[in-house]
XYZ file of C-alpha atoms in Angstrom:
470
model
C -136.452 158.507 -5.321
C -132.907 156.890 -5.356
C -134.413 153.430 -6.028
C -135.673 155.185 -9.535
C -132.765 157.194 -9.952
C -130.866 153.838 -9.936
C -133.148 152.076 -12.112
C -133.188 154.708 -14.609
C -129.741 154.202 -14.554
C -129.510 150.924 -14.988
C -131.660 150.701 -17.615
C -129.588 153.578 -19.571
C -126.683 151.484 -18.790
C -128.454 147.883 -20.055
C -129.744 149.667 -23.033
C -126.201 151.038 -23.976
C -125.361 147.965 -23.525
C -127.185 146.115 -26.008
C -127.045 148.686 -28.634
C -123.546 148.248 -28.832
C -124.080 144.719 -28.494
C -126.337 144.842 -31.829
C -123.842 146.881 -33.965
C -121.433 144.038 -33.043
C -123.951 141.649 -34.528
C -124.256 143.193 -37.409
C -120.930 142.792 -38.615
C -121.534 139.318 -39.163
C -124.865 139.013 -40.135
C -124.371 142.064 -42.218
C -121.695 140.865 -43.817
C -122.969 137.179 -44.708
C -126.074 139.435 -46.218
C -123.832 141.114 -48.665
C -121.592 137.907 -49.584
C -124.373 135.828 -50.258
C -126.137 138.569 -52.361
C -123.013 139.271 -54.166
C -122.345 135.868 -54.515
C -125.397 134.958 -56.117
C -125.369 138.339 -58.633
C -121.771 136.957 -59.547
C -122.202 133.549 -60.869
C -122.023 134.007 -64.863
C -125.855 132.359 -65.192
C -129.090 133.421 -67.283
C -130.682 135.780 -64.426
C -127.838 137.707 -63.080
C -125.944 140.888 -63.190
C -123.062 139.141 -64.006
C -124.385 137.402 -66.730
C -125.962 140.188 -68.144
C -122.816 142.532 -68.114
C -120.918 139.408 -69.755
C -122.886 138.733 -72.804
C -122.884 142.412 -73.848
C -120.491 144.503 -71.863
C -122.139 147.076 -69.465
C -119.870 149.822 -70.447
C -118.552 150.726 -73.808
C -115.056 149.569 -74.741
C -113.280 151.720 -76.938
C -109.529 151.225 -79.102
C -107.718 153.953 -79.147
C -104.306 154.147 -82.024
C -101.531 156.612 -82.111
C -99.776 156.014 -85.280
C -96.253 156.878 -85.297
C -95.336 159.351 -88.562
C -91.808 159.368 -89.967
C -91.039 163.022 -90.112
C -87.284 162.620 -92.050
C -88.596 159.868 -94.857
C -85.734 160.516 -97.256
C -83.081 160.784 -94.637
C -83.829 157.520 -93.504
C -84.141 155.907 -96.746
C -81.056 157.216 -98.270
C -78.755 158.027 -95.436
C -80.024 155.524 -92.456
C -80.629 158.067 -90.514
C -83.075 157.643 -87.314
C -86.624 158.048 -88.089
C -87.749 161.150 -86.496
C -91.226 160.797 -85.223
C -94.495 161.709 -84.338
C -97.236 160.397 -83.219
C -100.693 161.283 -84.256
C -104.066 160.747 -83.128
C -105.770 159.141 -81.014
C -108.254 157.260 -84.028
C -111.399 155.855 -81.971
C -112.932 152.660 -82.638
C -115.630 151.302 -80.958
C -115.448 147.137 -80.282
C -117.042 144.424 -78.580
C -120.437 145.742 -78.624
C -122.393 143.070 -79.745
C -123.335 139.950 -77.788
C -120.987 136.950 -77.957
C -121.577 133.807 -80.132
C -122.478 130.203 -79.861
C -122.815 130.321 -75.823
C -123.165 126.981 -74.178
C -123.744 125.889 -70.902
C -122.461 122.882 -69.816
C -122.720 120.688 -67.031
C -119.494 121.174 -65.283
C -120.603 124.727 -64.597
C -118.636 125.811 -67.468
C -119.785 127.973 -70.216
C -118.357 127.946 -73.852
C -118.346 130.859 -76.639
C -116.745 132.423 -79.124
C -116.008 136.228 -79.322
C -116.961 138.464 -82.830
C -114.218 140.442 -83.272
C -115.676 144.014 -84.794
C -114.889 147.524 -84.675
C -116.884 150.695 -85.762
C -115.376 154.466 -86.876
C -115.814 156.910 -83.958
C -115.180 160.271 -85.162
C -116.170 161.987 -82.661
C -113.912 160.721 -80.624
C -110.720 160.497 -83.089
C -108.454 163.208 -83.754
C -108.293 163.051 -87.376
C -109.939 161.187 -89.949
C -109.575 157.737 -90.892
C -108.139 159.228 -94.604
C -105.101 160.515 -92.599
C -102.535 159.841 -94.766
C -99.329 158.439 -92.458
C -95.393 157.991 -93.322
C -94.541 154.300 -91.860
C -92.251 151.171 -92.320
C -93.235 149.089 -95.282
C -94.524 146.330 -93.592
C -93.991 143.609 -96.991
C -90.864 144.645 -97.496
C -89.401 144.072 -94.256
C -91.318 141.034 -93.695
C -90.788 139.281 -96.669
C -87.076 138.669 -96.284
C -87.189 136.778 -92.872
C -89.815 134.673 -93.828
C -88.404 133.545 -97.439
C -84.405 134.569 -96.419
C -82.898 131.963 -99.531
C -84.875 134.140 -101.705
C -83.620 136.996 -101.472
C -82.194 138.462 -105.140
C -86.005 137.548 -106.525
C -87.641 139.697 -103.715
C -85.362 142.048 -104.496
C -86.324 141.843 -107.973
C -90.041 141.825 -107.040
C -89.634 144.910 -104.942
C -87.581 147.103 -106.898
C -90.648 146.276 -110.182
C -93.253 147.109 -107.707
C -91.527 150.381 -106.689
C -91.873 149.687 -103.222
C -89.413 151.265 -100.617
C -88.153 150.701 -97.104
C -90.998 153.348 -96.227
C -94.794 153.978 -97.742
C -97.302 156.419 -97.172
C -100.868 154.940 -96.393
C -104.245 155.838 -94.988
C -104.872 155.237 -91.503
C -107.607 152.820 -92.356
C -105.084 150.860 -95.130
C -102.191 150.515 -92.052
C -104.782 149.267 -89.256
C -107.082 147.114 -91.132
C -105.558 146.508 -94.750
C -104.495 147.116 -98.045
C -103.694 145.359 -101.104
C -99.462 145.660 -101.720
C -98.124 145.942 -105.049
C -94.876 143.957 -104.225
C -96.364 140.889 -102.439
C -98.973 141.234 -106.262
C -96.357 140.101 -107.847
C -95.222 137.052 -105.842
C -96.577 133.925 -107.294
C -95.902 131.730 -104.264
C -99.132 129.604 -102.786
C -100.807 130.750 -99.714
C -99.354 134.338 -99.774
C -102.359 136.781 -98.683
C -101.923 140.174 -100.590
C -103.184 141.977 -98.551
C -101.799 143.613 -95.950
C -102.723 145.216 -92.303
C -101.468 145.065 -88.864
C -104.802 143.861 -87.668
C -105.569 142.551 -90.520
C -107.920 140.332 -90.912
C -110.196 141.786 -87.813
C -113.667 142.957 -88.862
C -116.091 139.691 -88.798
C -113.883 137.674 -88.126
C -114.408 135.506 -84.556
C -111.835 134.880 -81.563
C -112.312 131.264 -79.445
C -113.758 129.695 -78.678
C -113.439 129.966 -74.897
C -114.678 127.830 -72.203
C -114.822 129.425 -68.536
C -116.002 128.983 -65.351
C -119.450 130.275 -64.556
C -118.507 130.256 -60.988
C -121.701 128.209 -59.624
C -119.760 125.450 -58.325
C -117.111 127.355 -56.908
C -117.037 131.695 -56.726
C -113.654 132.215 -56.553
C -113.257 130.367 -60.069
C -115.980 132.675 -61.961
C -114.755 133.921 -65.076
C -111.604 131.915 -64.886
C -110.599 130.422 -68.640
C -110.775 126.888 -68.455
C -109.323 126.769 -72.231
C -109.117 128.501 -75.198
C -109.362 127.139 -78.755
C -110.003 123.765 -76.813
C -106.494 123.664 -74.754
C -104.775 125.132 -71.783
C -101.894 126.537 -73.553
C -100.817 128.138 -76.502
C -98.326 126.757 -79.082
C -96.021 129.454 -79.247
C -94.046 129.685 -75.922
C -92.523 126.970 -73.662
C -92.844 125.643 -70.613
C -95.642 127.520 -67.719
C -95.220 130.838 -70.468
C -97.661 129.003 -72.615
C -100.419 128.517 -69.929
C -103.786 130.521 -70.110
C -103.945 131.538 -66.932
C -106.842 133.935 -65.265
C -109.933 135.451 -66.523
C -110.550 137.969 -69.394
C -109.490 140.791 -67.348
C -113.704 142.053 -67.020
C -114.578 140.819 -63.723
C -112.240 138.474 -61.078
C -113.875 136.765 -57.999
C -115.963 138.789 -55.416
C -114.322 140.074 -51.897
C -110.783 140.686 -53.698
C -107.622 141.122 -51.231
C -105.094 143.750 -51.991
C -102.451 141.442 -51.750
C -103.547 139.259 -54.668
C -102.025 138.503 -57.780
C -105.100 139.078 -61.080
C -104.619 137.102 -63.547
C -105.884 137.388 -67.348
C -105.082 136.700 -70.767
C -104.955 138.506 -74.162
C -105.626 136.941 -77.499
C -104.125 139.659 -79.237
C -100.562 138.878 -77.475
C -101.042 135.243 -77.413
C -99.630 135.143 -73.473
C -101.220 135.356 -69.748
C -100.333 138.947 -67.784
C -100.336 139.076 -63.786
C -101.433 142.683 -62.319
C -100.157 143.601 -58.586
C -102.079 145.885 -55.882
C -100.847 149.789 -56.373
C -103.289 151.902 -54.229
C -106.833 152.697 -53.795
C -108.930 154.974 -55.831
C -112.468 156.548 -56.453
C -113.883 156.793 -59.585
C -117.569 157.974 -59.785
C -117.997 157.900 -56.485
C -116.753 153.853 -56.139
C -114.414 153.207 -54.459
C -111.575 151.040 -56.504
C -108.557 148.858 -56.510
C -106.145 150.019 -58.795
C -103.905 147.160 -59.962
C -101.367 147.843 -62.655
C -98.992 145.312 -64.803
C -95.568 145.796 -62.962
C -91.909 146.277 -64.986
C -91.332 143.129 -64.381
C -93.870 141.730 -67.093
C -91.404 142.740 -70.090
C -88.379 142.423 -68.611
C -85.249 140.438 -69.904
C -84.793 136.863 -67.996
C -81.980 138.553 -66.196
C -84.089 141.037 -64.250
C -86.885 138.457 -63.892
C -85.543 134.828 -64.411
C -90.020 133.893 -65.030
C -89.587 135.366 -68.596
C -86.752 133.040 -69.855
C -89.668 131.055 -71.903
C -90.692 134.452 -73.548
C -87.228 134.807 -75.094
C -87.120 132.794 -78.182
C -84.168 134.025 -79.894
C -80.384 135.334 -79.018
C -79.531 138.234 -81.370
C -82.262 140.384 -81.064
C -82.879 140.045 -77.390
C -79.205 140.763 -76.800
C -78.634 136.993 -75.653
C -82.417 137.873 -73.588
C -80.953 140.713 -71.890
C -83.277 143.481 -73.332
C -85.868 144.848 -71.206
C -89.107 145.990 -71.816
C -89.694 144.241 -75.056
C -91.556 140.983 -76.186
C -90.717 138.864 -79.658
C -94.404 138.246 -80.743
C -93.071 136.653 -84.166
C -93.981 132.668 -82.991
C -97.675 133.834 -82.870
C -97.471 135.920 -85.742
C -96.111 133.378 -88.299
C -92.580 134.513 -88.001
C -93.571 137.431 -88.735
C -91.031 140.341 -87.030
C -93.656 141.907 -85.133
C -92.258 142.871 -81.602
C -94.717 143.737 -78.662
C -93.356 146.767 -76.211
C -95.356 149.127 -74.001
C -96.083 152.655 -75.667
C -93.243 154.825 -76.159
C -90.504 151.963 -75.145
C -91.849 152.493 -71.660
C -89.321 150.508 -68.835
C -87.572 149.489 -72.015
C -83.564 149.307 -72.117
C -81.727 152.415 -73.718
C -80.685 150.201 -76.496
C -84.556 150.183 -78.012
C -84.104 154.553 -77.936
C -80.833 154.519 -79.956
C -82.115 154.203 -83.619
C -85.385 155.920 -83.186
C -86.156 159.539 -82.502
C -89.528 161.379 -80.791
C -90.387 158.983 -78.001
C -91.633 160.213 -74.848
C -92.327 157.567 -72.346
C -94.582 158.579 -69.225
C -95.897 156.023 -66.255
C -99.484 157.341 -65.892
C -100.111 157.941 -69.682
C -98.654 154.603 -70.928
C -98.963 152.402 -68.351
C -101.718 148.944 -67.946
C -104.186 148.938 -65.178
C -107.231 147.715 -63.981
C -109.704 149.409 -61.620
C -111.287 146.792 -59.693
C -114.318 147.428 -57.319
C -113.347 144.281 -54.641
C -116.840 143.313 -53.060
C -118.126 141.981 -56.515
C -115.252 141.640 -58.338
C -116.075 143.586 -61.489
C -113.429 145.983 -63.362
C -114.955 149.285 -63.548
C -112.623 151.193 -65.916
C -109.111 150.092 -66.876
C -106.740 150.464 -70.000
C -104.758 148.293 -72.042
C -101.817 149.941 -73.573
C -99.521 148.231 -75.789
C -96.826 149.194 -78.823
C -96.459 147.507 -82.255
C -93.306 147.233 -83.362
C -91.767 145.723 -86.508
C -88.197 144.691 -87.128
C -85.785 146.424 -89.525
C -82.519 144.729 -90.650
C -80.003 145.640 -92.806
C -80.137 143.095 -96.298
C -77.473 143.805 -98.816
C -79.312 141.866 -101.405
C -82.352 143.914 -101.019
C -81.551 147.132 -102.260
C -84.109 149.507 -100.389
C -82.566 147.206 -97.007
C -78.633 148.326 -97.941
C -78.366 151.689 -96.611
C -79.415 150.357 -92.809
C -76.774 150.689 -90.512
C -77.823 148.905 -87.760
C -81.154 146.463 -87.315
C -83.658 148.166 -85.274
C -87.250 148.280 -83.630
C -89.315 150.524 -85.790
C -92.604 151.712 -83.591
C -95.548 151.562 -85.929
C -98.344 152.553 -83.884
C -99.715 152.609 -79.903
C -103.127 151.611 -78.333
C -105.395 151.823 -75.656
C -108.135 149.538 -75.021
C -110.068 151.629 -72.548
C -113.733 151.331 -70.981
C -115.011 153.116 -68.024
C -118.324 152.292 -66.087
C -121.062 155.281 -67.210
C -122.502 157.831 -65.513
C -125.678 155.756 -65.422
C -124.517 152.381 -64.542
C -122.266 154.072 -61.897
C -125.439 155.715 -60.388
C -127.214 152.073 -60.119
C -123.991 150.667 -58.938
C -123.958 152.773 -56.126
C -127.125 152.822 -55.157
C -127.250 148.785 -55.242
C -124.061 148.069 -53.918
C -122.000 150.997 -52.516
C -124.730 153.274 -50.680
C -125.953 149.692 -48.824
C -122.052 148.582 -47.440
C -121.490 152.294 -46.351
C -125.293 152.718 -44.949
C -124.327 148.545 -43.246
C -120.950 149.962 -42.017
C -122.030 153.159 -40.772
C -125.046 151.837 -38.745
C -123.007 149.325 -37.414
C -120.248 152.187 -36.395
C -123.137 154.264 -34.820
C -124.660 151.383 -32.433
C -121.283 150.177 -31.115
C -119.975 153.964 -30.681
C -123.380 155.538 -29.058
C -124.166 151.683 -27.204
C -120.445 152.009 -25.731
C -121.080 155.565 -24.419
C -124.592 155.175 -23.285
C -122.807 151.807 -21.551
C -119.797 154.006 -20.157
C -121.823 156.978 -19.386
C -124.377 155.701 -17.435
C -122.335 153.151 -15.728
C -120.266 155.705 -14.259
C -123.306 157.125 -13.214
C -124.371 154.308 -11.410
C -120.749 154.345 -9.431
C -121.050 157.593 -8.577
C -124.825 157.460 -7.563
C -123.882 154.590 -5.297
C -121.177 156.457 -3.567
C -123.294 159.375 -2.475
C -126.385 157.773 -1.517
C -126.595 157.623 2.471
C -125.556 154.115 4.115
């Protein structure tokens, strides 16, 4: 009897043993499992998720504007006074939901295309009506003097026959996409596009093309821009500001670490951003990194000596002292177009001083990007930026005189914003999510339940052995 006492004992104990033995195994072998599988759905190639999701985006991606109303028109015109106002929206457009052009596989396990760039109405999602009539800065008349300054008394000429003021009243269709203007009608010089828009032209038109790593020769390259319009940089900044660094912000390489620094680029801004770690999140039952654009992006060269090539002129910038605030006029054709975060968020005090209504908050206004880090993919983030244009004070143009003091006029605010669906979210987690946690937790159960079996019946043993008769 205490011969099979001890062998049942020992076996309990050998048994233990190799379950927890086997959890420990499957750590590794679990773990290669997933990275190859991932690994092979994240190569941008005909056949896999990745590839799929890049051609047509998997979730919707939306454009969301805020368009800043002057409240006090007349006082500003007449008296200088601070524009008082108010922002209104958001107006919902709907982009990037048809398949990219000209895609080209090449041999270097590159891939070339060029983005449509397209946007459809979504009332349903708006707050208002694309017919909204909004108070803003006359975009023509402040422009036109910095780009023709020896010209001066004939604009002024031009301006004051077209009846055109320091502010307008337009639709929010005519300030987002276009209008023809009445002043820049009558100017007879060559090349001079009448009409007028802050994204104008947009609709139809196409952005590239780019060339980017498909990731089949290496994984921690996919997605990666390899160049764009057929270079590495961009003409309008110096120095390592002009490199196109990073992916399009969709996806990044699978089996991210929090401590890395993403890296993407925006056409619309004509620059590279960096995003930094922040905490972890859950959204739709995924679990996420959440990596946001830091202060330090738009800062002046004295708070972050990186952005030195960024500042491209002294007045303005203060002599590049200014935070939170980025000249985008050497992409624009010297246009005075200034890029800032919505609501001069993490900009100096300086920016508030001319303008009145402006609320900055973190979470509302803020960049970020919710990354899921086995595969890579960005799940929901949103791209917030302000438009800005320039306001000086002319004395030959008479609707310029009564300025006190030149000044960044907000114009409008959006948010690029897309967010995994319900349904894709579901599939997600049932291919990827549900199989780590079921992996990790039968790997936690074996090692746990083989280590007390192990313990358990090992002290049995001991104490079995001590009371047996000699």
């Amino acid at each position: 009897m205490g011969c099979n006492k001890n062998c049942g004992l020992l076996t309990g104990t050998i048994i233990g043993a190799a379950l927890a033995i086997l959890g420990g195994i499957l750590i590794p072998v679990g773990n290669n499992l997933i990275e190859d599988t991932v690994e092979k759905e994240a190569v941008i190639e005909k056949g896999t998720t990745a590839y799929e999701n890049w051609v047509v985006p998997g979730s919707p991606i939306y454009r969301q504007f805020w368009l800043f109303d002057v409240q006090n028109p007349e006082e500003v015109m007449m008296n200088g006074s601070n524009p008082i106002l108010k922002q209104k929206g958001p107006y919902t457009y709907r982009m990037r939901y048809k398949p990219k052009e000209n895609i080209t596989e090449h041999d270097d396990a590159t891939l070339s295309y060029h983005l449509e760039n397209i946007v459809l109405f979504q009332p349903e999602l708006s707050n208002g009506l694309e017919s909204d009539n909004i108070t803003t800065v006359n975009f023509a008349v402040v422009t036109a003097p910095v780009l023709y300054p020896s010209l001066s008394q004939i604009l002024n000429m031009l301006i004051q026959r077209s009846k055109s003021k320091l502010l307008q009243t337009r639709t929010v269709k005519e300030i987002l996409w276009g209008y023809t203007d009445p002043f820049l009608e009558l100017i007879s010089f060559p090349n001079i596009d009448k009409v007028v828009g802050i994204f104008h032209p947009y609709n139809e038109t196409f952005d590239g093309p780019y060339r980017i790593n498909s990731g089949k020769d290496d994984i921690k390259k996919v997605g990666i821009i390899q160049s764009y319009k057929n270079n590495r940089t961009v003409e309008y900044w110096k120095s390592y500001c002009a490199l196109v660094n990073g992916t399009d912000a969709a996806s990044f390489h699978p089996f991210l670490n929090k401590s890395e620094v993403l890296r993407f680029f925006s056409s619309d801004i004509c620059r590279s951003f960096s995003a930094t770690f922040d905490r972890e999140k859950t959204v739709k039952g995924i679990p996420l990194y959440h990596f946001v654009i830091p202060p330090s992006t738009f800062a002046s060269p004295v708070n972050n000596p990186d952005n030195i090539c960024f500042c491209t002129e002294s007045e303005i910038s203060q002599n590049c002292t200014l935070n939170g605030i980025l000249d985008l006029g050497p992409c624009k054709e010297g246009r005075p177009v200034y890029i800032t975060l919505p609501h001069f968020l993490h900009a100096s005090s300086k920016l508030f001083q001319f303008v009145d209504g402006l609320k900055p908050d973190e979470e509302e206004h803020k960049t970020f990007l919710d990354v899921e880090p086995t595969t890579g993919f960005t799940l929901h983030y949103a791209k917030r930026l302000q438009i800005n244009m320039l306001v000086r004070q002319n004395s030959k143009i008479t609707v310029l005189q009564n300025i006190k003091h030149h000044f960044i006029f907000p114009v409008l605010w959006m948010n690029e914003t897309a967010i995994i669906s319900d349904e894709k979210a579901e599939l997600f987690r049932s291919k990827v999510t549900d199989k780590i946690k079921l992996l990790n937790i039968s790997q936690i159960v074996l090692i746990s339940l083989g280590s007390v079996m192990f313990l358990g019946f090992l002290i049995a043993v001991c104490a079995c052995k001590k009371t047996s008769p000699k």
